[in-house]
Short mmCIF file of C-alpha atoms in Angstrom, two decimals:
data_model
loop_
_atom_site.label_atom_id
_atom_site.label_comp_id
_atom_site.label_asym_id
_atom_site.label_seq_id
_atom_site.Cartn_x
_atom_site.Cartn_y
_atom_site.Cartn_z
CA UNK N 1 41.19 0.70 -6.49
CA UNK N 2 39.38 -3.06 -6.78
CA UNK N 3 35.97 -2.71 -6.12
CA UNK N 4 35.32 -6.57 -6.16
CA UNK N 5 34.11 -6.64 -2.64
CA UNK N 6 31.07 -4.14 -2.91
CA UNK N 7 29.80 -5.30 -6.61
CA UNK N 8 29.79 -8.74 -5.08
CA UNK N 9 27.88 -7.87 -2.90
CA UNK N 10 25.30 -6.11 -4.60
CA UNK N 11 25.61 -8.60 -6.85
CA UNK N 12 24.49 -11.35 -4.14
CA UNK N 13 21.48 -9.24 -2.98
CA UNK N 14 20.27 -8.76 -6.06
CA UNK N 15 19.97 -12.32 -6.87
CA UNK N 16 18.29 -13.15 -3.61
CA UNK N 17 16.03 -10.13 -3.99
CA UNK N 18 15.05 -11.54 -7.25
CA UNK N 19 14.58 -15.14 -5.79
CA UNK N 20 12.70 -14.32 -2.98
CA UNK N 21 10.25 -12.02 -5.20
CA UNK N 22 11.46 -8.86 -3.75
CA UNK N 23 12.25 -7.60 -6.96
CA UNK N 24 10.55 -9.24 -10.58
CA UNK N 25 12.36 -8.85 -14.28
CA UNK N 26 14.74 -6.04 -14.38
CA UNK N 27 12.71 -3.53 -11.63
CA UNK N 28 14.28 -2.59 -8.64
CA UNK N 29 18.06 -1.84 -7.42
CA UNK N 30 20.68 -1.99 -4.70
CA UNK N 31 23.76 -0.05 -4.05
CA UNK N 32 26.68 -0.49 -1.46
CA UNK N 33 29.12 1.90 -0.35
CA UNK N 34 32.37 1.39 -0.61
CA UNK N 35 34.91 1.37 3.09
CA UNK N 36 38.21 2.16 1.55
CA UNK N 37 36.63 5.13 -0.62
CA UNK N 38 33.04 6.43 0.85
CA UNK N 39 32.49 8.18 -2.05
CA UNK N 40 32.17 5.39 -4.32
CA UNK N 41 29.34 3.37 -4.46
CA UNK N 42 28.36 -0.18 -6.42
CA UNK N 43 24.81 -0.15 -7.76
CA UNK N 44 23.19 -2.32 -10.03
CA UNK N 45 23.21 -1.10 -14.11
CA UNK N 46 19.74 -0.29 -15.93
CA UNK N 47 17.16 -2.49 -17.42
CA UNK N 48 19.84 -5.78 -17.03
CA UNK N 49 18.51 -9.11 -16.57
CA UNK N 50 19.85 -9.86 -12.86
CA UNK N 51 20.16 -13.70 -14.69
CA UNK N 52 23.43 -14.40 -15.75
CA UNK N 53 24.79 -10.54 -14.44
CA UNK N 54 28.13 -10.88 -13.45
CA UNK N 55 30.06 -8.08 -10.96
CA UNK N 56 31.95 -6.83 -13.87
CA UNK N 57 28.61 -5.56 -14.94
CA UNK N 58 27.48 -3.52 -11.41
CA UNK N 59 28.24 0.47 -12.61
CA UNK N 60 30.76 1.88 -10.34
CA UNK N 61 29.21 5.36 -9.30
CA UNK N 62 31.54 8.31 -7.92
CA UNK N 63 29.77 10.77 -5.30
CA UNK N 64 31.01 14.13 -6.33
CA UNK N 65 31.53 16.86 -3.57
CA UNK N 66 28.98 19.40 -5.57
CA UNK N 67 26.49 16.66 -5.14
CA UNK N 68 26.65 14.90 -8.32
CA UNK N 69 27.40 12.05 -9.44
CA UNK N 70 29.66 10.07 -12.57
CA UNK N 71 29.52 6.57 -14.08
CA UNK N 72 33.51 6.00 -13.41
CA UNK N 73 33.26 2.12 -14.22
CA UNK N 74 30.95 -0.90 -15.32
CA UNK N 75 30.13 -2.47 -18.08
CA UNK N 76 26.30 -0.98 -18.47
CA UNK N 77 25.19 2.39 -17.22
CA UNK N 78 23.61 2.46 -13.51
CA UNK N 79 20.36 2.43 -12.49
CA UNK N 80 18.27 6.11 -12.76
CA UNK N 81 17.91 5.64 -9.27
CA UNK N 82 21.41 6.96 -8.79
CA UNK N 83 20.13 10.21 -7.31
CA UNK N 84 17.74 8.46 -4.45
CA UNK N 85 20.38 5.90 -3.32
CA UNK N 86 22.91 8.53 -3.13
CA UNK N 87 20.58 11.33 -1.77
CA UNK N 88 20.18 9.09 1.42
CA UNK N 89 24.02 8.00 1.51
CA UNK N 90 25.08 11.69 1.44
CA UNK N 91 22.59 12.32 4.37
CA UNK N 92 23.27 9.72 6.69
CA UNK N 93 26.92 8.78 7.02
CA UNK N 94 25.59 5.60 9.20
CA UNK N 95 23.86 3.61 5.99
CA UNK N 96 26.10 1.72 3.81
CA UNK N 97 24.02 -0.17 1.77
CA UNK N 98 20.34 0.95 0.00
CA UNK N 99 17.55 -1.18 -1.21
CA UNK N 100 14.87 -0.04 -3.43
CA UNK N 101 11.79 -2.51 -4.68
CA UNK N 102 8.64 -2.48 -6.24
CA UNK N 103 7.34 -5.23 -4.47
CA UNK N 104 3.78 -6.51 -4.10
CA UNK N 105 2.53 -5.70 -0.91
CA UNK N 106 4.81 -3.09 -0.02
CA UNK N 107 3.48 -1.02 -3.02
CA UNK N 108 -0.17 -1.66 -2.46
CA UNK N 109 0.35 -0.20 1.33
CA UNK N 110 1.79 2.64 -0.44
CA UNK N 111 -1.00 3.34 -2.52
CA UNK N 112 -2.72 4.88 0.54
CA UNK N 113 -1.51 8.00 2.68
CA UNK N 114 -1.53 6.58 6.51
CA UNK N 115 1.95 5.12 7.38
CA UNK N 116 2.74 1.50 7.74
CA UNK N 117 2.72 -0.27 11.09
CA UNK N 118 3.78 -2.98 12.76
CA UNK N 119 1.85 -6.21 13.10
CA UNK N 120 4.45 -8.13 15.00
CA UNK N 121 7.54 -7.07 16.76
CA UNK N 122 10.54 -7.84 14.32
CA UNK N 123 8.32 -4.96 12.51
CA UNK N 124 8.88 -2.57 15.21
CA UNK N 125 12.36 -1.64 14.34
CA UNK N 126 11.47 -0.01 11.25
CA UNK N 127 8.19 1.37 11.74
CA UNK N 128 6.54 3.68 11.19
CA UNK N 129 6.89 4.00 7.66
CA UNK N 130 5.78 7.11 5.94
CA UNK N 131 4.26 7.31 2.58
CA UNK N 132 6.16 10.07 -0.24
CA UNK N 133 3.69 11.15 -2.64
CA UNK N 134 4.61 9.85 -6.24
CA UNK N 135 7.39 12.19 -8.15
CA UNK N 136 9.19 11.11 -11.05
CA UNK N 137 11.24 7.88 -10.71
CA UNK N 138 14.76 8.81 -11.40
CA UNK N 139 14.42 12.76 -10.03
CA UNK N 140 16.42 14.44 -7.88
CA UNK N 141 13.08 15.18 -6.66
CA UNK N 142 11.84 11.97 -5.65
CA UNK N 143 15.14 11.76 -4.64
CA UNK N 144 14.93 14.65 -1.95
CA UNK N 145 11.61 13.34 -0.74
CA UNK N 146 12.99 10.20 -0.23
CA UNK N 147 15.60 11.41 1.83
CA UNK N 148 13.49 13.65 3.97
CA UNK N 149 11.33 10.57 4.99
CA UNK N 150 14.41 8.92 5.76
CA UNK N 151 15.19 11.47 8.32
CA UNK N 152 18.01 11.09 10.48
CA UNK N 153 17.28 7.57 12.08
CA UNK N 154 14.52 6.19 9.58
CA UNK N 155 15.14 2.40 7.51
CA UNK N 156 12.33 2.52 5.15
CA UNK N 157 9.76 4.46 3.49
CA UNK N 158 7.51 3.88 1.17
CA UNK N 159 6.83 5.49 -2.18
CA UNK N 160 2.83 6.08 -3.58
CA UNK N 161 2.43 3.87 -6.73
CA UNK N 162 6.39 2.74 -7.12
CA UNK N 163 7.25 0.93 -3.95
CA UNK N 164 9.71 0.86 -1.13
CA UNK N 165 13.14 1.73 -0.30
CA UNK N 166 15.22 0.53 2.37
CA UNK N 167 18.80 0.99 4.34
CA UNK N 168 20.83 -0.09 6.67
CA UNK N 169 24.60 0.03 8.08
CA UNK N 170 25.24 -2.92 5.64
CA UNK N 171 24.05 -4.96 2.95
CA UNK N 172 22.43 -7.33 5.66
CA UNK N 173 20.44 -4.49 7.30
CA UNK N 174 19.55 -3.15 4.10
CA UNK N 175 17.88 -6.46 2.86
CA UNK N 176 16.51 -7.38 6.52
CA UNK N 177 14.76 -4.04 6.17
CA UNK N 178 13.17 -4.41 2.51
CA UNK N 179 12.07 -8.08 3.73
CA UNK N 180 10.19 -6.99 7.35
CA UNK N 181 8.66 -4.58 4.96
CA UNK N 182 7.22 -6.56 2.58
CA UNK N 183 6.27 -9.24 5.32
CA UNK N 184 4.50 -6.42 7.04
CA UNK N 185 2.66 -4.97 3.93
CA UNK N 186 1.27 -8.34 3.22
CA UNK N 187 0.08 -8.70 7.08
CA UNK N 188 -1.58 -6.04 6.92
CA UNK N 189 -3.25 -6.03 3.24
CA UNK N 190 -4.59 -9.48 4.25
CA UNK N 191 -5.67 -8.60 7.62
CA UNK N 192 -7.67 -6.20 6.45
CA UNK N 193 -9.31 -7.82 4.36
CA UNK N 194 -10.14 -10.43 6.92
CA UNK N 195 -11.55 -7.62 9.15
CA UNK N 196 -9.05 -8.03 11.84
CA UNK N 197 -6.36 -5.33 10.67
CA UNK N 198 -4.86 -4.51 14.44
CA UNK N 199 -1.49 -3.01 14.60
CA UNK N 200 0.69 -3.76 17.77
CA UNK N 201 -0.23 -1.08 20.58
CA UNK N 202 2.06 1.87 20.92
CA UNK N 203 3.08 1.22 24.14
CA UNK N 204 4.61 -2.21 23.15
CA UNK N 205 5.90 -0.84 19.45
CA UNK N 206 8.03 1.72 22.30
CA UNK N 207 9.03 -1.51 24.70
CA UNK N 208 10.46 -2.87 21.43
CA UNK N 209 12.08 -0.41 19.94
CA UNK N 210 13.97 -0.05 23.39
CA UNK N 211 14.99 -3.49 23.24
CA UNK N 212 16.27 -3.19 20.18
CA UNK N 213 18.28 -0.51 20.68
CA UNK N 214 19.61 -1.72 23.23
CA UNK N 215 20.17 -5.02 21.14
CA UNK N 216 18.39 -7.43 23.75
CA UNK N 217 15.65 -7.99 21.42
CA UNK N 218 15.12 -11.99 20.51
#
């Protein structure tokens, strides 16, 4: 089986996660799940400068029945994260494509223990986003907590002192969700440091979430 298509693409959000300062050095990684085989996912290796990586080099990961998983091809090992990215795939048959940063803002909202929420209404889609107390990076642990904030409809969570993780149906929804995210974490850490921290009213959060649902939302 060629799995071009999905390291590509992992491949591609990498680099723009690492231009846009969603992800700095070699922190952070993405995975994709393969159509043709939804057991197989594409993830990006460990500790790999994302400069220069070629999609030869994103690990090929097999998701084994007995939930766990093997390194079946690549040419460095995947990212520890294997467990959490696959934890949330195994879940929920609707996300394709996982997203896990430690960036800036995102982690400073998840130093606290209240849940992120939305300051504008692109932000409503995802929200609210719980807070996982810090386990391990790398555990199936962290892995299962992860999951469990997830739920059964969630896009993002946050984890205390390591950062956030995203997904979505596809790479795109994946990313869009990571990038809200961090948009929103920075809203609010400098709003509230302004004084004028105010989170969009439930009421409207509800009105959008509706419309976006129902995929009339502008």
């Amino acid at each position: 089986m060629n799995h071009e298509e999905i390291r590509v693409t992992v491949l591609e959000a990498i680099k723009e996660a690492y231009k846009t300062g969603l992800i700095t050095g070699t922190s952070g990684n993405i995975a994709m799940r393969s159509s043709e085989d939804r057991s197989i996912i594409a993830i990006t290796p460990s500790g790999i400068d994302y400069d220069g990586m070629k999609p030869e080099d994103i690990a090929i990961v097999r998701m084994n029945e007995d939930g766990t998983n093997d390194w079946i091809e690549g040419n460095y090992k995947p990212s520890s994260e294997v467990p959490m990215h696959t934890a949330v795939m195994r879940a929920r048959p609707d996300v394709n494509a996982t997203v896990h940063t430690h960036s800036k803002y995102a982690t400073i909202c998840a130093m606290g223990n209240e849940p992120l929420l939305p300051i504008t209404p692109p932000h409503c889609e995802f929200t609210p986003i719980q807070v996982v107390r810090f386990i391990q990076p790398g555990s199936n642990e962290v892995a299962g907590e992860v999951e469990k904030a997830i739920g059964a409809k969630g896009r993002v969570c946050l984890i205390k002192n390591h950062g956030l993780f995203a997904c979505g149906k596809n790479m795109k929804a994946a990313m869009h969700a990571a990038q809200y995210t961090e948009e929103m974490g920075e809203l609010t850490v400098i709003s509230k440091q302004l004084g004028n921290y105010e989170p969009m009213p439930q009421d409207a959060v509800d009105m959008m979430q509706a419309m976006i649902a129902a995929d009339q939302a502008v």
